[in-house]
mmCIF file of C-alpha atoms in Angstrom:
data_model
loop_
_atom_site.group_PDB
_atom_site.id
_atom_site.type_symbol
_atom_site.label_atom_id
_atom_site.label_comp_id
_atom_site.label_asym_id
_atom_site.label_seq_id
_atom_site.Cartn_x
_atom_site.Cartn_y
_atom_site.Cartn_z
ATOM 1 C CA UNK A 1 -1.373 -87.399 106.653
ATOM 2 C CA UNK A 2 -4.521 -86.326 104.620
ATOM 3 C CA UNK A 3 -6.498 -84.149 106.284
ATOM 4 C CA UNK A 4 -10.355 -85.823 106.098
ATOM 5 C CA UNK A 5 -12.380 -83.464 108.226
ATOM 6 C CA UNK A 6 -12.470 -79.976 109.112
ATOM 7 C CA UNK A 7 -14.614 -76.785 109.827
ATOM 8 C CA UNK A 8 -16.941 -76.126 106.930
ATOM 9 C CA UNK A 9 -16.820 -73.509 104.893
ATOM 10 C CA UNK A 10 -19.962 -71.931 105.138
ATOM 11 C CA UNK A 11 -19.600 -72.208 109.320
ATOM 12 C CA UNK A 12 -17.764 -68.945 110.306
ATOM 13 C CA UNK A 13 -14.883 -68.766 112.247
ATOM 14 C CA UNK A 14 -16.482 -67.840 115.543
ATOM 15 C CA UNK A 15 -17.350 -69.291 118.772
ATOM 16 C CA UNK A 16 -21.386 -69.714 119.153
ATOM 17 C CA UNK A 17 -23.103 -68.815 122.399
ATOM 18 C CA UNK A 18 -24.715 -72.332 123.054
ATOM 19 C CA UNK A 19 -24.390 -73.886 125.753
ATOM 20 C CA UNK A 20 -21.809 -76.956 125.853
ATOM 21 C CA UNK A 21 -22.828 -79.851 124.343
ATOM 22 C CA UNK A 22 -26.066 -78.448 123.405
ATOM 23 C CA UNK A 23 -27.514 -79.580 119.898
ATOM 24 C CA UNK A 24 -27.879 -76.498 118.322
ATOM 25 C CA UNK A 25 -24.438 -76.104 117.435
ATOM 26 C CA UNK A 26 -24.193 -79.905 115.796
ATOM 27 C CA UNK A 27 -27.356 -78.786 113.558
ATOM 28 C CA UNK A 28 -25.934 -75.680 112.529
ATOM 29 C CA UNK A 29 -22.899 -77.398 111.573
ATOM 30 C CA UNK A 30 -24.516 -80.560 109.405
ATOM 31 C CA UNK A 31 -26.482 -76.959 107.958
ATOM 32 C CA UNK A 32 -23.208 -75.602 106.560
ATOM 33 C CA UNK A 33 -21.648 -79.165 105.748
ATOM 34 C CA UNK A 34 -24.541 -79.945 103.697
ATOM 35 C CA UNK A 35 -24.330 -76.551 101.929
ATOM 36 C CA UNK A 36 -20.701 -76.759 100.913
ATOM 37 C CA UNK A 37 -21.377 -80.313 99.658
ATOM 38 C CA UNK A 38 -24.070 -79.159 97.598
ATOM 39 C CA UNK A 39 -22.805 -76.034 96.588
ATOM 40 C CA UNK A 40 -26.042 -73.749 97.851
ATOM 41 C CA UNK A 41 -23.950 -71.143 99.660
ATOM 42 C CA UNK A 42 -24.452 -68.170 97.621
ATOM 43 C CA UNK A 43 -28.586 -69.303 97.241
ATOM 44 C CA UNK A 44 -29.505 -70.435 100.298
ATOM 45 C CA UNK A 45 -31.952 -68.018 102.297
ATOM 46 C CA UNK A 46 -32.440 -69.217 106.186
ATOM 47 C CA UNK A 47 -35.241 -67.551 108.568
ATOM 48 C CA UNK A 48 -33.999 -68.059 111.936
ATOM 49 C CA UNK A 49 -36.590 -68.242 114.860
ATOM 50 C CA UNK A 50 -36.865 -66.229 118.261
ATOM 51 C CA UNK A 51 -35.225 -68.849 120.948
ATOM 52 C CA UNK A 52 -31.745 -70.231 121.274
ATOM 53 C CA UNK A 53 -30.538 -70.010 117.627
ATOM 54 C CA UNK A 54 -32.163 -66.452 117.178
ATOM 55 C CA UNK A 55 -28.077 -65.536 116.475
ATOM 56 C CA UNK A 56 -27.735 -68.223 113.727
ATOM 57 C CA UNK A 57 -27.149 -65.284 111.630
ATOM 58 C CA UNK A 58 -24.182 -65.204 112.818
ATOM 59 C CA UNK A 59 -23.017 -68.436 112.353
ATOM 60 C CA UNK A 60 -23.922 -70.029 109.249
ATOM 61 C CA UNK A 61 -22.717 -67.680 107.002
ATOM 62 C CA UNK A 62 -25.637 -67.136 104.193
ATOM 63 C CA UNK A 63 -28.193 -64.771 103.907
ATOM 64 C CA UNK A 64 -30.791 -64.715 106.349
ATOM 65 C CA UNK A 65 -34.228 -62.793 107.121
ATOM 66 C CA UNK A 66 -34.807 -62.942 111.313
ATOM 67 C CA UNK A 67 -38.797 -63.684 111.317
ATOM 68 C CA UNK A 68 -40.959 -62.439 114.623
ATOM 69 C CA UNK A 69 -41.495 -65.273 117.261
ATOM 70 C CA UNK A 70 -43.253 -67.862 115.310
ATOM 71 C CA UNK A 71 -43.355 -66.610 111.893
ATOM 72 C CA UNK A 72 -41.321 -68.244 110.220
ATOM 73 C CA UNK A 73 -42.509 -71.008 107.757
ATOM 74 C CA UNK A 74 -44.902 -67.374 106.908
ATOM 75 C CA UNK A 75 -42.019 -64.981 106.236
ATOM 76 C CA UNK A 76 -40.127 -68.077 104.173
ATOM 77 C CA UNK A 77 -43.394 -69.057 102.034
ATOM 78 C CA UNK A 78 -42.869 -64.866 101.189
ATOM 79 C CA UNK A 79 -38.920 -65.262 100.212
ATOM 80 C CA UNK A 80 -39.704 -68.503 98.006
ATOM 81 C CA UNK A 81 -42.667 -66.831 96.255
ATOM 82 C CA UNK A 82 -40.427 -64.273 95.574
ATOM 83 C CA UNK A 83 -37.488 -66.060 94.979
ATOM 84 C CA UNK A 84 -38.673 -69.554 93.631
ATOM 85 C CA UNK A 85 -34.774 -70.725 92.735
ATOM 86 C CA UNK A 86 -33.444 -69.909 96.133
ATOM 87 C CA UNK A 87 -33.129 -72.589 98.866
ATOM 88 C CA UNK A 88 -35.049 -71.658 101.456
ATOM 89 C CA UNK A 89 -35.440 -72.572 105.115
ATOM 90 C CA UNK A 90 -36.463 -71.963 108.216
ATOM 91 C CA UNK A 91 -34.652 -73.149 111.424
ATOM 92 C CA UNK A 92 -37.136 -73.329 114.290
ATOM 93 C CA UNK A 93 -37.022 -74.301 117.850
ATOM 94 C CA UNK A 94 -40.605 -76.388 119.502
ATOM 95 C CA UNK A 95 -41.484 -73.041 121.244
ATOM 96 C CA UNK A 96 -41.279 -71.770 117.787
ATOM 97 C CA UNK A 97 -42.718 -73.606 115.829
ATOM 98 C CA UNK A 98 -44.985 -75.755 117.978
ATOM 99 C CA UNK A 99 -46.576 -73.131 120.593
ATOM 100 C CA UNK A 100 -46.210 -69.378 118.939
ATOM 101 C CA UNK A 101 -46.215 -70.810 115.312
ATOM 102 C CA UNK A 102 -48.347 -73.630 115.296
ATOM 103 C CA UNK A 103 -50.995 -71.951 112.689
ATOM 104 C CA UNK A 104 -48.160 -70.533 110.703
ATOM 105 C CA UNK A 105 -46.751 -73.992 110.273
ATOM 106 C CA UNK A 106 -49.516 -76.280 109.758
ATOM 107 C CA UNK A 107 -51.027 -73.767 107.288
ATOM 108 C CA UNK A 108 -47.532 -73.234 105.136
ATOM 109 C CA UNK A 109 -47.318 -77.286 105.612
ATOM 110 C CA UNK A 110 -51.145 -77.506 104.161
ATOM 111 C CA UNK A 111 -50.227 -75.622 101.672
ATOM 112 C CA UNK A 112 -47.715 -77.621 100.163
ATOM 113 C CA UNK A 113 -44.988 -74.371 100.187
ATOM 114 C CA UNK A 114 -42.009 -75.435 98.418
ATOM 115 C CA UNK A 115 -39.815 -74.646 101.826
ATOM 116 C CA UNK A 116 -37.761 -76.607 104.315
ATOM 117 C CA UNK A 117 -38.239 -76.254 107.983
ATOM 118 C CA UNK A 118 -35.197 -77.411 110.081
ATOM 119 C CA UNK A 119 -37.487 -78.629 113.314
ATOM 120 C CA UNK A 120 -35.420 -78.340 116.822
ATOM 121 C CA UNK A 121 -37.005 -80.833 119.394
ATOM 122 C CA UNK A 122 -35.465 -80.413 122.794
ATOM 123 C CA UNK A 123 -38.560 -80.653 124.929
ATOM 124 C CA UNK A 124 -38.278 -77.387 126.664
ATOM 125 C CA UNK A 125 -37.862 -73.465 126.135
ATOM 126 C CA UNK A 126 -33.858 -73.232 125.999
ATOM 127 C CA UNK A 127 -33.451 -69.170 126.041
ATOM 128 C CA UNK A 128 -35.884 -68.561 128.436
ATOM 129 C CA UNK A 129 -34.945 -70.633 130.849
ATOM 130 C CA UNK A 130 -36.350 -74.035 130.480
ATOM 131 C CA UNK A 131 -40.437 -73.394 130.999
ATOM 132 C CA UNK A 132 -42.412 -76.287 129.415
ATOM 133 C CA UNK A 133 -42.901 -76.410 125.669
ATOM 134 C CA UNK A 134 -45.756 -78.048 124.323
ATOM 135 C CA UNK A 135 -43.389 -80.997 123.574
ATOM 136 C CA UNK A 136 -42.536 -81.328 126.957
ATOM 137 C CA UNK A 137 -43.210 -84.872 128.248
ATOM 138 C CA UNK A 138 -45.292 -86.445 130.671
ATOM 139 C CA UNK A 139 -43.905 -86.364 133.915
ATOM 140 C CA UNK A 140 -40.821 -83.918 133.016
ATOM 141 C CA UNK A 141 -39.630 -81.388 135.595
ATOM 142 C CA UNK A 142 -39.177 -77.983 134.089
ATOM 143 C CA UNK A 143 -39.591 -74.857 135.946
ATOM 144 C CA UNK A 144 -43.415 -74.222 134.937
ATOM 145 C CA UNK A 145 -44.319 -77.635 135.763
ATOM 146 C CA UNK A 146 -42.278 -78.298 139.165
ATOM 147 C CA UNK A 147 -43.818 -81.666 140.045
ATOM 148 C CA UNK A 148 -44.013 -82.996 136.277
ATOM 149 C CA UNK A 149 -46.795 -82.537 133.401
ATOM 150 C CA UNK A 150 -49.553 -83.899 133.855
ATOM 151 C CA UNK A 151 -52.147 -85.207 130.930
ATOM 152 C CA UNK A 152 -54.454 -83.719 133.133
ATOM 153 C CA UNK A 153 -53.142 -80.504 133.731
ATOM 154 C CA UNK A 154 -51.357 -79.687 130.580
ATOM 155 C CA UNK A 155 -52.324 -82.680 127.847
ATOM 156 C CA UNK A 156 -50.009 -84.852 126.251
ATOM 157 C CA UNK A 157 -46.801 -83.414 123.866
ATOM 158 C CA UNK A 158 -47.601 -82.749 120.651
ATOM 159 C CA UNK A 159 -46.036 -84.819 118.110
ATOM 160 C CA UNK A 160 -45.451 -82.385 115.187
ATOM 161 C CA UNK A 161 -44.801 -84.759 112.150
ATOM 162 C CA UNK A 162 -47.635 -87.094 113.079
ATOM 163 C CA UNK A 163 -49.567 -83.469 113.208
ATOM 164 C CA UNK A 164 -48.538 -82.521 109.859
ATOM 165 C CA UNK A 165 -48.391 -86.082 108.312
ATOM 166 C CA UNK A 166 -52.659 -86.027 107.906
ATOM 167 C CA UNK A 167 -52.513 -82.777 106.123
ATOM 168 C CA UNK A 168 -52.034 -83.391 102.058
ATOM 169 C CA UNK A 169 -49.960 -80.565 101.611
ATOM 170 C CA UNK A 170 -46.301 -81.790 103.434
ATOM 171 C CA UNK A 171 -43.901 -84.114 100.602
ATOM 172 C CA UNK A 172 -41.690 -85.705 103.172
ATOM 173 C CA UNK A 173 -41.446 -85.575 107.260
ATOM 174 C CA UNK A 174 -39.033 -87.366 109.260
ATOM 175 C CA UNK A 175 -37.883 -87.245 113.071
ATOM 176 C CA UNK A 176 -34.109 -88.004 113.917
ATOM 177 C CA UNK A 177 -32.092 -86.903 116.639
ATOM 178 C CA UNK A 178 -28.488 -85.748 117.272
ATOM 179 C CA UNK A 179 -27.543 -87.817 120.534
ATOM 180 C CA UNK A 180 -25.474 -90.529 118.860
ATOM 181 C CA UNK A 181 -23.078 -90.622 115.901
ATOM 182 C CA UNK A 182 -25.075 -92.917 113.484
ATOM 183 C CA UNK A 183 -28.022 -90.071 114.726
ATOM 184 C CA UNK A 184 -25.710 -87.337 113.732
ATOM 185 C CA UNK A 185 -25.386 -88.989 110.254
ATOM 186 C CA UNK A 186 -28.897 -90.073 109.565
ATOM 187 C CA UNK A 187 -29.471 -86.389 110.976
ATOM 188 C CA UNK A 188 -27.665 -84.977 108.042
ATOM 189 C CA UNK A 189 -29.037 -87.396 105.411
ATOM 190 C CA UNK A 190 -32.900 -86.409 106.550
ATOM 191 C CA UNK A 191 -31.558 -82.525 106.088
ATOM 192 C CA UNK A 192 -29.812 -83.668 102.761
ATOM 193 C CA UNK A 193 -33.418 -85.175 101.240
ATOM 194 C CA UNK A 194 -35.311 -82.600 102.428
ATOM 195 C CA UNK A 195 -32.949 -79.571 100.579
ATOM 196 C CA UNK A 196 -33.550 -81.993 97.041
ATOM 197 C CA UNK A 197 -37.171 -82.436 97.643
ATOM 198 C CA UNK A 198 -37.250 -78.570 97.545
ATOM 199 C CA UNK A 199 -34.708 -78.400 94.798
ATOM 200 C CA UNK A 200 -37.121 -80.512 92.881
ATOM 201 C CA UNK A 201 -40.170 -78.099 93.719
ATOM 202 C CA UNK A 202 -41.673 -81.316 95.176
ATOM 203 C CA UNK A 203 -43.608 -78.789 98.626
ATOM 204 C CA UNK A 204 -43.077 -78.882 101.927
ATOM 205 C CA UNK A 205 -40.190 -80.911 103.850
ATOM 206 C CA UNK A 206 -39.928 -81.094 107.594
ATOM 207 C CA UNK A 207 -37.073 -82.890 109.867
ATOM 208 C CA UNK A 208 -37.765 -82.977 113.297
ATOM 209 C CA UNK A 209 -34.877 -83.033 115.149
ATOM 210 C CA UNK A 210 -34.578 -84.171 119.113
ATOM 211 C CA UNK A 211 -31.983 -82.605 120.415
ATOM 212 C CA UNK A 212 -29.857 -82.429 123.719
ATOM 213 C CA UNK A 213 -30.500 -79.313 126.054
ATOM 214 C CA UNK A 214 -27.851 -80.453 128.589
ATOM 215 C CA UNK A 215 -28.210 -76.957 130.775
ATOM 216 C CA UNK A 216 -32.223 -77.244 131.001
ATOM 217 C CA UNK A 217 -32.626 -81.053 131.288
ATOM 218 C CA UNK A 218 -30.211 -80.625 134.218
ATOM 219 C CA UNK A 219 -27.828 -83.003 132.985
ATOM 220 C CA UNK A 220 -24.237 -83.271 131.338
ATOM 221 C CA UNK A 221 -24.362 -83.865 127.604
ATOM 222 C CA UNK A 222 -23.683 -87.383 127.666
ATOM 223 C CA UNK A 223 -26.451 -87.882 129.424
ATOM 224 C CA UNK A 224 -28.451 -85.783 128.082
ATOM 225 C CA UNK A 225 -28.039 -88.002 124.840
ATOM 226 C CA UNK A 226 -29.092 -90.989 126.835
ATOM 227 C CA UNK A 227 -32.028 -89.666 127.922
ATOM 228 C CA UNK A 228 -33.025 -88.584 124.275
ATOM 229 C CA UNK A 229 -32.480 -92.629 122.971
ATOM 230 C CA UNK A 230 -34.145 -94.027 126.252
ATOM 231 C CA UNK A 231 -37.023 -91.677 127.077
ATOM 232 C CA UNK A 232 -37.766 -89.096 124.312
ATOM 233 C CA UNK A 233 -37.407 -91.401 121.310
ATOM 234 C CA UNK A 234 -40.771 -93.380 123.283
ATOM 235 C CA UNK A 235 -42.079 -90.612 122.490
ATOM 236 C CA UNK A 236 -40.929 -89.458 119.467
ATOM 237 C CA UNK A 237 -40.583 -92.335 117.562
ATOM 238 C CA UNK A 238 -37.852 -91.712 114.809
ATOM 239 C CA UNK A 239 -37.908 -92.301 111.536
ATOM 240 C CA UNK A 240 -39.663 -91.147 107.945
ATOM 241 C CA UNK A 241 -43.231 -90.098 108.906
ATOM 242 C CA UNK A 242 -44.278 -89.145 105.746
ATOM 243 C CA UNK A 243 -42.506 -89.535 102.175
ATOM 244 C CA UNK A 244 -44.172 -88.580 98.556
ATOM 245 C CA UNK A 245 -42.462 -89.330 96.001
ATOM 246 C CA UNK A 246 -40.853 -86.777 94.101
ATOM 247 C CA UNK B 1 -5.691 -97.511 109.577
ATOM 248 C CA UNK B 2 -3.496 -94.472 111.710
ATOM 249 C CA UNK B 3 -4.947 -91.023 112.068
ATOM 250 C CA UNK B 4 -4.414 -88.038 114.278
ATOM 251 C CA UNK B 5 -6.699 -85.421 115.454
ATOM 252 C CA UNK B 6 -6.011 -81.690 116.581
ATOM 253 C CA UNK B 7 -8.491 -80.002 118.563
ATOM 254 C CA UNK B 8 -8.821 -75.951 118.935
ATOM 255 C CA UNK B 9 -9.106 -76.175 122.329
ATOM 256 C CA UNK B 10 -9.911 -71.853 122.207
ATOM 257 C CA UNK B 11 -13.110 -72.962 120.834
ATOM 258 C CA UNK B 12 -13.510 -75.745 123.080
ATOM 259 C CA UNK B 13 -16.315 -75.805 125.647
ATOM 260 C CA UNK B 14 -15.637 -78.935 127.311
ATOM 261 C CA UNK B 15 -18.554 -80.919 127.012
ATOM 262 C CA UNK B 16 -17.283 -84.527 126.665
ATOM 263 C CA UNK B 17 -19.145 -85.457 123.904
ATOM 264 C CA UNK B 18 -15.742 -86.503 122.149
ATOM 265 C CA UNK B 19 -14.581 -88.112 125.132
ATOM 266 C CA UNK B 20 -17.340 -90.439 125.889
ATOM 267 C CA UNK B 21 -17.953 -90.901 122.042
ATOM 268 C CA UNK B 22 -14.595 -91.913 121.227
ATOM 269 C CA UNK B 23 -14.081 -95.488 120.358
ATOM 270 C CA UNK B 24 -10.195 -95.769 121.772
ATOM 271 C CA UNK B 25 -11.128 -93.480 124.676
ATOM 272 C CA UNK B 26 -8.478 -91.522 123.095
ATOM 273 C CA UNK B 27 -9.444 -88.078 124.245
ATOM 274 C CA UNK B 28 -8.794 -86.172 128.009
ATOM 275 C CA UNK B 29 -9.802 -82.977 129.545
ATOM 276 C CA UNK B 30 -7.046 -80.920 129.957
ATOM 277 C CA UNK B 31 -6.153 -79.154 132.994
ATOM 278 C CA UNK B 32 -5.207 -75.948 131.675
ATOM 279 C CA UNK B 33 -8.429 -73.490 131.253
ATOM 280 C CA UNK B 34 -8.715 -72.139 128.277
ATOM 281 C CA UNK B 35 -9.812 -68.359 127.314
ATOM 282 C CA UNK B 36 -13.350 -68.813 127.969
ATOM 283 C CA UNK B 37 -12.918 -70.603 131.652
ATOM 284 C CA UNK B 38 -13.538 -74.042 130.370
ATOM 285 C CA UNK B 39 -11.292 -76.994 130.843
ATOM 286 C CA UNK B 40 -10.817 -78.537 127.061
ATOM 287 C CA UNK B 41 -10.720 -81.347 125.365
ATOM 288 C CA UNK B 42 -6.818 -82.905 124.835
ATOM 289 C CA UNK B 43 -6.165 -85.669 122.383
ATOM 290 C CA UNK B 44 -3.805 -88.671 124.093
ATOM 291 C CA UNK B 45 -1.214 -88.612 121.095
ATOM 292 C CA UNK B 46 0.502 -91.784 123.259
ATOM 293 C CA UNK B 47 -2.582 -93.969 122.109
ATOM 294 C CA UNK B 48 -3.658 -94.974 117.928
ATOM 295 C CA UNK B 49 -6.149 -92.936 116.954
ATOM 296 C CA UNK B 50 -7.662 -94.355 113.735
ATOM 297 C CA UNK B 51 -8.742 -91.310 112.665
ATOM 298 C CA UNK B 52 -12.805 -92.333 112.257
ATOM 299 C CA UNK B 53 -13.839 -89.128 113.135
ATOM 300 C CA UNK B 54 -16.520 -89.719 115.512
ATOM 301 C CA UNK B 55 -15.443 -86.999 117.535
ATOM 302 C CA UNK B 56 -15.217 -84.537 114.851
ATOM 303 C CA UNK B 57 -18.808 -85.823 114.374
ATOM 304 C CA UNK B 58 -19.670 -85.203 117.727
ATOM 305 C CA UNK B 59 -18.133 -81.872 118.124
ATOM 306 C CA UNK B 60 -20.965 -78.978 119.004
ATOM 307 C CA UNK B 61 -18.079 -76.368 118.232
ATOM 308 C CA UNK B 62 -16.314 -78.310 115.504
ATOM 309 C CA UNK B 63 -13.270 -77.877 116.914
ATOM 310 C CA UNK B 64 -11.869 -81.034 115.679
ATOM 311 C CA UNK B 65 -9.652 -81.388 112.845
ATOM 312 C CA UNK B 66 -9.266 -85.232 111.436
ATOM 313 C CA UNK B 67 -5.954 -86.407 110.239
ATOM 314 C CA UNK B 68 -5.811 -89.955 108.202
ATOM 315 C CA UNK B 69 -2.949 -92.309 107.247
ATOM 316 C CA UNK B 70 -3.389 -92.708 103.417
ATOM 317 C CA UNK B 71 -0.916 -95.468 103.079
ATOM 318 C CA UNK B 72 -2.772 -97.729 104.883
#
């Protein structure tokens, strides 16, 4: 028998610390399938974010610059201006990107920086311990809002893409989401156009991501999935958000 | 189409994704515990596995290697 699938290359041979059947781990792995299929290995530069995947140094196995909490999209629009023929991204979590880093983001986004960010949507803080993020949703149960959030108390979630689709700077946005295969596919061909729109020098790509948190959301992972088509994806409505041609 | 799939069940965490996932409901949790205290995922070589890879797709800890029949 032929063997069709195995570990990529660029994935190193050791177990990561997520949780099981959390959606980090699928990312990282689409990450390091996409970058033996394109051949980017020895020129890809990722800036990891304070959270969950603040070890993805350890995982994908490139070169990678650990940013402070937030920073991110800032420290890559420094590696790219430095090194315009590298691939750079950054790989951000919403407590990242959308609470700590929200200036960072929307400014390197308005700025049209040739840079990828790799967006991880999972509706809560994972590391900490599952506090409300500012894409939390209305009426979810984490442990800073006990009885649900409220419009009232805490506003509505931010949706990030529709955020950054009215600046002129971004060249293509789209939300997908790991929780089914066809997801985990469409997943990897949003990553896939987002690494040639920088290739191309055509500015700044985004992919949102929704992702399961099966250990916060209090559920097992296949229902954690379920809950990301059914409720989050109301939300979060998938698809290309923004797209200039490049 | 006949395929086969072998799982590294020391990197295994046991989340089911390959089990509910699987089209043939080809895939069990074991019940030996593996290194890290989890119970792992078994393929059920007594069923056809078509080797579509959905699991491998699935996998958090790609721990799944896919086999394929070429002659078919």
């Amino acid at each position: 028998m032929k063997k069709v699938y195995s570990r990529p290359k660029s994935l190193r041979n050791v177990s990561m610390h997520y949780c099981p059947g959390c959606g980090h781990s699928i990312i990282h792995r689409l990450i390091a399938e996409l970058l033996d299929e394109m051949n980017l290995q020895d020129q890809a530069i990722c800036v990891p974010p304070a959270g969950c995947a603040v070890l993805a140094y350890n995982y994908i196995d490139i070169d990678m610059v650990e940013a402070p909490h937030g920073r991110a999209t800032a420290v890559a629009t420094g590696v790219k201006r430095v090194r315009p023929d590298n691939l750079v991204f950054s790989y951000q979590g919403d407590g990242d990107l959308a609470a700590i880093g929200t200036a960072e983001a929307l400014h390197a986004a308005n700025r049209g920086e040739h840079i990828t960010v790799i967006f991880v949507n999972n509706a809560v803080y994972g590391m900490t311990g599952g506090q409300m993020a500012p894409t939390s949703l209305i009426g979810q149960k984490t442990t800073t809002s006990p009885h649900g959030r409220t419009v009232a108390n805490e506003g509505p979630p931010i949706r990030v893409c529709e955020l950054m689709a009215q600046l002129g700077g971004p060249s293509y946005l789209e939300r997908v989401s790991v929780s089914s295969p066809a997801g985990v596919r469409k997943t990897k061909a949003a990553i896939k156009k987002a690494f040639e729109y920088q290739i191309k020098k055509s500015g700044f790509s985004l992919v949102e991501i929704l992702s399961p948190c099966p250990t916060n959301w209090k559920m097992d992972a296949m229902a954690s999935c379920a809950w990301i088509d059914e409720v989050m994806a109301k939300e979060f409505p998938l698809g290309v958000i923004k797209e200039v041609q490049c | 189409m006949k395929g086969k799939i072998v799982i590294d069940t020391s990197m295994c965490k046991g989340c089911q994704l390959c089990i509910g996932f699987c089209p043939k409901k080809n895939i069990f949790l074991s019940s030996q515990l593996n290194a890290k205290g989890y119970f792992p995922a078994q393929a059920d070589t007594k069923k056809v596995c078509n080797g579509c890879g959905i699991c491998a797709l699935m996998c958090p800890e790609a721990a799944i290697e896919v086999y394929r029949d070429d002659e078919n």
